[in-house]
Short mmCIF file of C-alpha atoms and ligand atoms in Angstrom, two decimals:
data_model
loop_
_atom_site.label_atom_id
_atom_site.label_comp_id
_atom_site.label_asym_id
_atom_site.label_seq_id
_atom_site.Cartn_x
_atom_site.Cartn_y
_atom_site.Cartn_z
CA UNK T 18 -0.01 0.03 0.03
CA UNK T 19 1.32 3.46 -0.80
CA UNK T 20 0.24 6.58 1.00
CA UNK T 21 -1.46 4.77 3.86
CA UNK T 22 -2.82 7.39 6.20
CA UNK T 23 -5.43 8.02 8.84
CA UNK T 24 -8.20 10.60 8.61
CA UNK T 25 -10.75 12.00 11.07
CA UNK T 26 -14.42 11.50 10.23
CA UNK T 27 -17.52 12.40 12.21
CA UNK T 28 -21.23 11.74 11.69
CA UNK T 29 -22.70 15.08 12.76
CA UNK T 30 -25.70 15.39 15.19
CA UNK T 31 -28.15 15.47 12.28
CA UNK T 32 -26.77 12.29 10.87
CA UNK T 33 -26.97 10.53 14.24
CA UNK T 34 -30.58 11.70 14.82
CA UNK T 35 -31.57 10.59 11.35
CA UNK T 36 -30.23 7.05 11.85
CA UNK T 37 -27.40 7.31 9.31
CA UNK T 38 -24.47 6.06 11.38
CA UNK T 39 -24.70 2.48 10.12
CA UNK T 40 -25.13 3.46 6.46
CA UNK T 41 -22.17 5.80 6.64
CA UNK T 42 -19.89 3.26 8.32
CA UNK T 43 -20.94 0.68 5.79
CA UNK T 44 -19.86 2.89 2.90
CA UNK T 45 -16.34 3.27 4.32
CA UNK T 46 -16.06 -0.37 5.27
CA UNK T 47 -17.13 -1.55 1.82
CA UNK T 48 -14.78 0.86 0.11
CA UNK T 49 -11.90 -0.96 1.92
CA UNK T 50 -11.06 1.66 4.49
CA UNK T 51 -10.15 0.37 8.00
CA UNK T 52 -11.83 1.58 11.13
CA UNK T 53 -9.12 2.23 13.72
CA UNK T 54 -10.96 4.41 16.23
CA UNK T 55 -14.57 5.22 17.13
CA UNK T 56 -16.12 7.33 19.88
CA UNK T 57 -19.86 8.12 20.32
CA UNK T 58 -19.69 11.41 22.19
CA UNK T 59 -21.10 14.86 22.86
CA UNK T 60 -18.91 17.73 21.76
CA UNK T 61 -18.38 20.47 24.35
CA UNK T 62 -18.54 24.09 23.40
CA UNK T 63 -14.80 24.39 24.02
CA UNK T 64 -13.98 21.43 21.69
CA UNK T 65 -16.32 22.90 19.07
CA UNK T 66 -14.40 26.16 19.13
CA UNK T 67 -11.09 24.31 18.79
CA UNK T 68 -12.27 21.99 16.05
CA UNK T 69 -13.83 24.79 13.99
CA UNK T 70 -11.31 27.49 14.96
CA UNK T 71 -10.62 28.35 11.35
CA UNK T 72 -14.25 29.55 10.94
CA UNK T 73 -14.36 31.71 14.08
CA UNK T 74 -15.69 35.17 13.22
CA UNK T 75 -17.59 34.03 10.11
CA UNK T 76 -21.34 34.73 10.09
CA UNK T 77 -22.31 31.07 10.39
CA UNK T 78 -19.89 30.29 13.24
CA UNK T 79 -22.27 30.61 16.21
CA UNK T 80 -24.88 28.52 14.44
CA UNK T 81 -22.28 25.91 13.55
CA UNK T 82 -21.17 25.58 17.16
CA UNK T 83 -24.77 25.37 18.37
CA UNK T 84 -25.49 22.66 15.71
CA UNK T 85 -22.39 20.54 16.38
CA UNK T 86 -23.01 20.57 20.17
CA UNK T 87 -26.73 19.94 19.91
CA UNK T 88 -26.55 16.13 20.20
CA UNK T 89 -24.12 13.23 20.14
CA UNK T 90 -21.76 12.65 17.24
CA UNK T 91 -19.98 9.56 15.99
CA UNK T 92 -16.33 10.39 15.83
CA UNK T 93 -14.14 8.00 13.97
CA UNK T 94 -10.63 7.42 12.54
CA UNK T 95 -10.42 5.60 9.17
CA UNK T 96 -7.20 4.31 7.60
CA UNK T 97 -6.23 3.47 4.06
CA UNK T 98 -4.46 4.53 0.98
CA UNK T 99 -4.98 8.28 0.43
CA UNK T 100 -7.73 8.09 3.02
CA UNK T 101 -8.18 11.78 3.59
CA UNK T 102 -8.80 12.58 -0.03
CA UNK T 103 -10.93 9.46 -0.65
CA UNK T 104 -13.22 10.26 2.35
CA UNK T 105 -13.73 13.83 1.15
CA UNK T 106 -14.63 12.58 -2.24
CA UNK T 107 -17.15 10.13 -0.75
CA UNK T 108 -18.63 12.96 1.36
CA UNK T 109 -19.31 15.28 -1.54
CA UNK T 110 -19.24 19.08 -1.63
CA UNK T 111 -19.71 21.06 1.57
CA UNK T 112 -23.17 22.21 0.34
CA UNK T 113 -25.42 19.12 -0.17
CA UNK T 114 -27.22 21.07 -2.84
CA UNK T 115 -23.97 21.01 -4.88
CA UNK T 116 -22.99 17.41 -3.94
CA UNK T 117 -23.18 14.70 -6.60
CA UNK T 118 -25.69 11.89 -6.10
CA UNK T 119 -23.75 8.91 -4.83
CA UNK T 120 -21.88 10.98 -2.30
CA UNK T 121 -22.95 10.96 1.36
CA UNK T 122 -24.03 14.61 1.40
CA UNK T 123 -25.55 14.29 -2.06
CA UNK T 124 -27.63 11.28 -0.98
CA UNK T 125 -28.65 12.33 2.50
CA UNK T 126 -28.56 16.13 2.69
CA UNK T 127 -30.36 19.17 1.34
CA UNK T 128 -29.11 22.09 3.44
CA UNK T 129 -25.61 23.61 3.87
CA UNK T 130 -26.06 23.94 7.62
CA UNK T 131 -27.16 20.28 7.99
CA UNK T 132 -24.69 18.36 5.95
CA UNK T 133 -24.53 15.10 7.93
CA UNK T 134 -20.75 14.44 7.99
CA UNK T 135 -17.39 15.98 8.68
CA UNK T 136 -14.09 14.76 7.28
CA UNK T 137 -10.62 16.24 7.53
CA UNK T 138 -9.85 18.44 4.55
CA UNK T 139 -7.00 17.06 2.32
CA UNK T 140 -6.41 20.63 1.10
CA UNK T 141 -5.45 21.69 4.71
CA UNK T 142 -2.03 20.06 5.31
CA UNK T 143 -1.89 18.07 8.52
CA UNK T 144 -5.57 18.64 9.36
CA UNK T 145 -6.23 14.90 9.62
CA UNK T 146 -3.46 14.43 12.28
CA UNK T 147 -4.58 17.56 14.19
CA UNK T 148 -8.18 16.52 14.31
CA UNK T 149 -7.36 12.93 15.29
CA UNK T 150 -5.30 14.26 18.20
CA UNK T 151 -8.12 16.54 19.20
CA UNK T 152 -10.62 13.72 19.60
CA UNK T 153 -8.52 10.60 20.38
CA UNK T 154 -5.74 9.52 22.63
CA UNK T 155 -3.13 7.26 21.00
CA UNK T 156 -4.26 4.23 23.03
CA UNK T 157 -7.79 4.57 21.71
CA UNK T 158 -6.64 3.78 18.18
CA UNK T 159 -6.18 0.15 17.08
CA UNK T 160 -3.38 -1.38 15.02
CA UNK T 161 -4.50 -4.40 13.12
CA UNK T 162 -4.83 -5.86 9.65
CA UNK T 163 -8.06 -6.36 7.82
CA UNK T 164 -8.24 -9.88 6.50
CA UNK T 165 -8.86 -8.64 2.91
CA UNK T 166 -5.94 -6.17 2.89
CA UNK T 167 -3.78 -8.24 0.54
CA UNK T 168 -6.67 -8.16 -1.96
CA UNK T 169 -7.37 -4.44 -1.57
CA UNK T 170 -3.89 -3.32 -2.51
CA UNK T 171 -1.50 -4.40 -5.25
P1 IDP A 212 -16.32 21.12 5.08
O1 IDP A 212 -17.11 20.66 6.21
O2 IDP A 212 -16.70 20.63 3.75
O3 IDP A 212 -14.82 21.05 5.28
P2 IDP A 212 -16.06 24.00 5.70
O4 IDP A 212 -16.01 25.09 4.73
O5 IDP A 212 -14.77 23.65 6.42
O6 IDP A 212 -16.65 22.73 4.99
O7 IDP A 212 -17.18 24.38 6.76
C1 IDP A 212 -17.33 23.67 7.93
C2 IDP A 212 -18.78 23.39 8.23
O8 IDP A 212 -19.40 24.66 8.52
C3 IDP A 212 -19.58 22.88 7.03
O9 IDP A 212 -19.51 21.46 6.97
C4 IDP A 212 -21.01 23.31 7.41
O10 IDP A 212 -21.54 22.47 8.42
C5 IDP A 212 -20.72 24.63 8.01
N1 IDP A 212 -20.88 25.73 7.09
C6 IDP A 212 -19.91 26.19 6.18
N2 IDP A 212 -20.37 27.19 5.52
C7 IDP A 212 -21.61 27.51 5.98
C8 IDP A 212 -22.62 28.49 5.68
O11 IDP A 212 -22.41 29.38 4.85
N3 IDP A 212 -23.76 28.41 6.39
C9 IDP A 212 -24.01 27.48 7.34
N4 IDP A 212 -23.06 26.53 7.69
C10 IDP A 212 -21.93 26.55 7.01
MG1 MG A 213 -13.49 22.07 6.50
#
């Protein structure tokens, strides 16, 4: 495998409430990505500010913090070849209205402020590592091989 990496993914409170956790996990599993960490948790206001720090001061920021802290989220770490980029592609565009059918946001969302899923941005260097560290301790991440790994990669 070349470019094996880990990326941070989170089913947002709307996705949890709408019963989409299983469907979303299935998509990543079936793609061949490996789940190495998972935490069903409620985000504090402080963590929300840290996680979305880059958006502080923007008009939608307060609403975003309110939304992301409004209910539990499913925080996860997925590993695989080029995982950060692949997950972003599977998520679709930030605005579900612009997301292609077949993507998670394109299949399950309609509104920019309720877009079901977060994934580290591959365009933001090191965002995946930063976000994993923010949500997980090292001993909460598992090292193991999927049984199909030799058939997933050349
Ligand atoms: P991303 O989630 O695709 O990386 P970002 O631009 O980083 O998109 O924005 C973070 C999150 O903030 C989005 O997923 C969405 O939930 C929310 N958001 C971004 N822009 C807007 C907006 O204009 N109105 C409401 N919410 C927004
Ligand atoms: Mg982003």
